Amino acid sequence: MWNKFLLLILALTTQSAFAWQAPTSCLEGQIKTVTLGKTEIERATYCTNTAGSELLSQNCTRNTECEALRSKETLERKNLRMTAVGTPGFHLCTDLKGEGQIIEFTVSDKKWVKLDRCLFSDGSFIDVGSLLENTYKD
């Protein structure tokens, strides 16, 4: 019940400042990254939907000032870089002073899901698809 209340608060507070739809649940799980061939697994608490297609760090549910949710205030649509190398989402992440990562994380059934995320210096993160969609939403 407490999780449902927390998600309702998240949905209400982020709708006005950030049009992203709240994930269905927050959970403690694992995030796997590979850097220079070295695999690291960290325990983290994050919010996701059951399909694992959306991801948000839990610290953003308590703090709408987290860097992952401030992106819309930072850039305008015309600033999106399109190049032959890299994805638009990773370019946006870099422009916002984040670090683009390809990760795997566990969802409610303990299945590993692969997704791109943008990690910010305050430790907050958001999936790259949601970052793109909501930064450039009309």
PDB file of C-alpha atoms in Angstrom:
ATOM      1  CA  MET A   1       0.000   0.000   0.000  1.00  0.00           C
ATOM      2  CA  TRP A   2       2.843   2.396   0.840  1.00  0.00           C
ATOM      3  CA  ASN A   3       4.344   1.848  -2.645  1.00  0.00           C
ATOM      4  CA  LYS A   4       1.018   2.768  -4.284  1.00  0.00           C
ATOM      5  CA  PHE A   5       0.867   5.966  -2.231  1.00  0.00           C
ATOM      6  CA  LEU A   6       4.460   6.824  -3.158  1.00  0.00           C
ATOM      7  CA  LEU A   7       3.745   6.205  -6.853  1.00  0.00           C
ATOM      8  CA  LEU A   8       0.649   8.411  -6.678  1.00  0.00           C
ATOM      9  CA  ILE A   9       2.711  11.238  -5.181  1.00  0.00           C
ATOM     10  CA  LEU A  10       5.367  10.685  -7.859  1.00  0.00           C
ATOM     11  CA  ALA A  11       2.754  10.813 -10.607  1.00  0.00           C
ATOM     12  CA  LEU A  12       1.214  14.020  -9.289  1.00  0.00           C
ATOM     13  CA  THR A  13       4.496  15.845  -8.692  1.00  0.00           C
ATOM     14  CA  THR A  14       6.168  14.870 -11.944  1.00  0.00           C
ATOM     15  CA  GLN A  15       3.169  15.508 -14.188  1.00  0.00           C
ATOM     16  CA  SER A  16       3.423  19.259 -13.794  1.00  0.00           C
ATOM     17  CA  ALA A  17       7.192  19.578 -14.135  1.00  0.00           C
ATOM     18  CA  PHE A  18       7.904  16.542 -16.257  1.00  0.00           C
ATOM     19  CA  ALA A  19       5.397  14.734 -18.456  1.00  0.00           C
ATOM     20  CA  TRP A  20       6.870  11.289 -17.911  1.00  0.00           C
ATOM     21  CA  GLN A  21       4.411   8.639 -16.767  1.00  0.00           C
ATOM     22  CA  ALA A  22       5.349   7.059 -13.459  1.00  0.00           C
ATOM     23  CA  PRO A  23       6.540   3.456 -13.592  1.00  0.00           C
ATOM     24  CA  THR A  24       4.306   0.857 -12.004  1.00  0.00           C
ATOM     25  CA  SER A  25       6.567  -0.130  -9.106  1.00  0.00           C
ATOM     26  CA  CYS A  26       9.785   0.576  -7.258  1.00  0.00           C
ATOM     27  CA  LEU A  27      11.994  -2.285  -6.186  1.00  0.00           C
ATOM     28  CA  GLU A  28      15.422  -3.138  -4.885  1.00  0.00           C
ATOM     29  CA  GLY A  29      17.322  -5.005  -7.549  1.00  0.00           C
ATOM     30  CA  GLN A  30      20.602  -5.224  -9.386  1.00  0.00           C
ATOM     31  CA  ILE A  31      22.109  -3.165 -12.199  1.00  0.00           C
ATOM     32  CA  LYS A  32      24.848  -4.647 -14.356  1.00  0.00           C
ATOM     33  CA  THR A  33      27.273  -2.446 -16.320  1.00  0.00           C
ATOM     34  CA  VAL A  34      30.251  -3.349 -18.474  1.00  0.00           C
ATOM     35  CA  THR A  35      33.120  -0.849 -18.680  1.00  0.00           C
ATOM     36  CA  LEU A  36      36.249  -1.650 -20.664  1.00  0.00           C
ATOM     37  CA  GLY A  37      35.376  -5.341 -20.551  1.00  0.00           C
ATOM     38  CA  LYS A  38      34.880  -5.371 -16.774  1.00  0.00           C
ATOM     39  CA  THR A  39      31.392  -6.334 -15.549  1.00  0.00           C
ATOM     40  CA  GLU A  40      30.147  -4.674 -12.380  1.00  0.00           C
ATOM     41  CA  ILE A  41      26.907  -5.476 -10.563  1.00  0.00           C
ATOM     42  CA  GLU A  42      25.489  -3.001  -8.062  1.00  0.00           C
ATOM     43  CA  ARG A  43      22.461  -3.182  -5.829  1.00  0.00           C
ATOM     44  CA  ALA A  44      20.089  -0.280  -6.398  1.00  0.00           C
ATOM     45  CA  THR A  45      16.531   0.813  -5.761  1.00  0.00           C
ATOM     46  CA  TYR A  46      14.720   1.980  -8.871  1.00  0.00           C
ATOM     47  CA  CYS A  47      11.276   2.298 -10.375  1.00  0.00           C
ATOM     48  CA  THR A  48      10.226   0.472 -13.530  1.00  0.00           C
ATOM     49  CA  ASN A  49       7.218  -0.928 -15.316  1.00  0.00           C
ATOM     50  CA  THR A  50       6.613  -4.688 -15.550  1.00  0.00           C
ATOM     51  CA  ALA A  51       8.103  -4.873 -19.064  1.00  0.00           C
ATOM     52  CA  GLY A  52      11.272  -3.077 -17.980  1.00  0.00           C
ATOM     53  CA  SER A  53      10.947  -0.496 -20.753  1.00  0.00           C
ATOM     54  CA  GLU A  54      11.059   2.506 -18.385  1.00  0.00           C
ATOM     55  CA  LEU A  55      13.537   3.175 -15.601  1.00  0.00           C
ATOM     56  CA  LEU A  56      13.954   5.925 -13.000  1.00  0.00           C
ATOM     57  CA  SER A  57      16.147   6.059  -9.917  1.00  0.00           C
ATOM     58  CA  GLN A  58      14.110   5.987  -6.740  1.00  0.00           C
ATOM     59  CA  ASN A  59      15.792   9.120  -5.389  1.00  0.00           C
ATOM     60  CA  CYS A  60      13.815  11.048  -8.042  1.00  0.00           C
ATOM     61  CA  THR A  61      10.532   9.914  -6.484  1.00  0.00           C
ATOM     62  CA  ARG A  62      11.416  11.872  -3.346  1.00  0.00           C
ATOM     63  CA  ASN A  63      13.274  14.736  -5.000  1.00  0.00           C
ATOM     64  CA  THR A  64      11.972  16.391  -8.168  1.00  0.00           C
ATOM     65  CA  GLU A  65      15.173  18.436  -8.203  1.00  0.00           C
ATOM     66  CA  CYS A  66      17.198  15.365  -9.177  1.00  0.00           C
ATOM     67  CA  GLU A  67      19.199  15.934 -12.345  1.00  0.00           C
ATOM     68  CA  ALA A  68      17.384  13.176 -14.259  1.00  0.00           C
ATOM     69  CA  LEU A  69      14.102  15.131 -14.060  1.00  0.00           C
ATOM     70  CA  ARG A  70      15.539  18.594 -14.741  1.00  0.00           C
ATOM     71  CA  SER A  71      16.447  17.921 -18.381  1.00  0.00           C
ATOM     72  CA  LYS A  72      13.368  19.589 -19.861  1.00  0.00           C
ATOM     73  CA  GLU A  73      14.411  22.933 -18.395  1.00  0.00           C
ATOM     74  CA  THR A  74      17.889  22.672 -19.907  1.00  0.00           C
ATOM     75  CA  LEU A  75      17.600  22.185 -23.668  1.00  0.00           C
ATOM     76  CA  GLU A  76      15.357  23.136 -26.543  1.00  0.00           C
ATOM     77  CA  ARG A  77      14.358  20.834 -29.407  1.00  0.00           C
ATOM     78  CA  LYS A  78      16.664  22.572 -31.905  1.00  0.00           C
ATOM     79  CA  ASN A  79      19.712  21.515 -29.886  1.00  0.00           C
ATOM     80  CA  LEU A  80      19.331  17.776 -30.594  1.00  0.00           C
ATOM     81  CA  ARG A  81      22.504  16.588 -32.335  1.00  0.00           C
ATOM     82  CA  MET A  82      22.115  14.109 -35.157  1.00  0.00           C
ATOM     83  CA  THR A  83      25.364  12.464 -36.230  1.00  0.00           C
ATOM     84  CA  ALA A  84      26.440   9.271 -37.942  1.00  0.00           C
ATOM     85  CA  VAL A  85      28.129   8.085 -34.736  1.00  0.00           C
ATOM     86  CA  GLY A  86      26.188   7.398 -31.554  1.00  0.00           C
ATOM     87  CA  THR A  87      22.501   7.648 -30.748  1.00  0.00           C
ATOM     88  CA  PRO A  88      20.534  10.879 -30.304  1.00  0.00           C
ATOM     89  CA  GLY A  89      19.689   9.757 -26.764  1.00  0.00           C
ATOM     90  CA  PHE A  90      23.320   9.307 -25.769  1.00  0.00           C
ATOM     91  CA  HIS A  91      24.191  12.681 -27.346  1.00  0.00           C
ATOM     92  CA  LEU A  92      21.399  14.294 -25.325  1.00  0.00           C
ATOM     93  CA  CYS A  93      22.641  12.575 -22.188  1.00  0.00           C
ATOM     94  CA  THR A  94      26.158  13.921 -22.796  1.00  0.00           C
ATOM     95  CA  ASP A  95      24.803  17.423 -23.510  1.00  0.00           C
ATOM     96  CA  LEU A  96      23.027  17.280 -20.130  1.00  0.00           C
ATOM     97  CA  LYS A  97      26.329  16.357 -18.424  1.00  0.00           C
ATOM     98  CA  GLY A  98      25.230  12.767 -17.880  1.00  0.00           C
ATOM     99  CA  GLU A  99      26.908   9.481 -18.731  1.00  0.00           C
ATOM    100  CA  GLY A 100      25.170   7.234 -21.240  1.00  0.00           C
ATOM    101  CA  GLN A 101      25.329   3.550 -20.338  1.00  0.00           C
ATOM    102  CA  ILE A 102      23.995   0.296 -21.715  1.00  0.00           C
ATOM    103  CA  ILE A 103      22.868  -1.636 -18.670  1.00  0.00           C
ATOM    104  CA  GLU A 104      20.984  -4.710 -17.602  1.00  0.00           C
ATOM    105  CA  PHE A 105      18.719  -4.639 -14.574  1.00  0.00           C
ATOM    106  CA  THR A 106      16.369  -7.016 -12.812  1.00  0.00           C
ATOM    107  CA  VAL A 107      12.603  -6.622 -12.933  1.00  0.00           C
ATOM    108  CA  SER A 108       9.973  -8.038 -10.590  1.00  0.00           C
ATOM    109  CA  ASP A 109      10.316 -11.614 -11.838  1.00  0.00           C
ATOM    110  CA  LYS A 110      14.131 -11.422 -11.454  1.00  0.00           C
ATOM    111  CA  LYS A 111      14.562 -11.463 -15.230  1.00  0.00           C
ATOM    112  CA  TRP A 112      17.425  -9.333 -16.619  1.00  0.00           C
ATOM    113  CA  VAL A 113      16.369  -6.563 -19.025  1.00  0.00           C
ATOM    114  CA  LYS A 114      18.774  -4.579 -21.232  1.00  0.00           C
ATOM    115  CA  LEU A 115      18.205  -0.825 -21.560  1.00  0.00           C
ATOM    116  CA  ASP A 116      20.091   2.442 -22.120  1.00  0.00           C
ATOM    117  CA  ARG A 117      20.218   4.856 -19.206  1.00  0.00           C
ATOM    118  CA  CYS A 118      21.595   8.296 -18.520  1.00  0.00           C
ATOM    119  CA  LEU A 119      23.417   8.515 -15.175  1.00  0.00           C
ATOM    120  CA  PHE A 120      23.899  11.946 -13.608  1.00  0.00           C
ATOM    121  CA  SER A 121      26.455  13.221 -11.100  1.00  0.00           C
ATOM    122  CA  ASP A 122      23.889  13.270  -8.260  1.00  0.00           C
ATOM    123  CA  GLY A 123      23.381   9.504  -8.748  1.00  0.00           C
ATOM    124  CA  SER A 124      19.974   9.868 -10.382  1.00  0.00           C
ATOM    125  CA  PHE A 125      19.227   8.096 -13.645  1.00  0.00           C
ATOM    126  CA  ILE A 126      16.513   7.703 -16.255  1.00  0.00           C
ATOM    127  CA  ASP A 127      16.164   5.494 -19.307  1.00  0.00           C
ATOM    128  CA  VAL A 128      17.330   7.234 -22.490  1.00  0.00           C
ATOM    129  CA  GLY A 129      14.008   6.757 -24.300  1.00  0.00           C
ATOM    130  CA  SER A 130      12.072   8.584 -21.577  1.00  0.00           C
ATOM    131  CA  LEU A 131      14.769  11.259 -21.420  1.00  0.00           C
ATOM    132  CA  LEU A 132      14.414  11.940 -25.149  1.00  0.00           C
ATOM    133  CA  GLU A 133      10.634  11.789 -25.167  1.00  0.00           C
ATOM    134  CA  ASN A 134      10.159  14.154 -22.286  1.00  0.00           C
ATOM    135  CA  THR A 135      12.910  16.618 -23.053  1.00  0.00           C
ATOM    136  CA  TYR A 136      11.443  17.263 -26.492  1.00  0.00           C
ATOM    137  CA  LYS A 137       7.733  16.813 -25.765  1.00  0.00           C
ATOM    138  CA  ASP A 138       5.719  19.624 -27.353  1.00  0.00           C
TER     139      ASP A 138
END
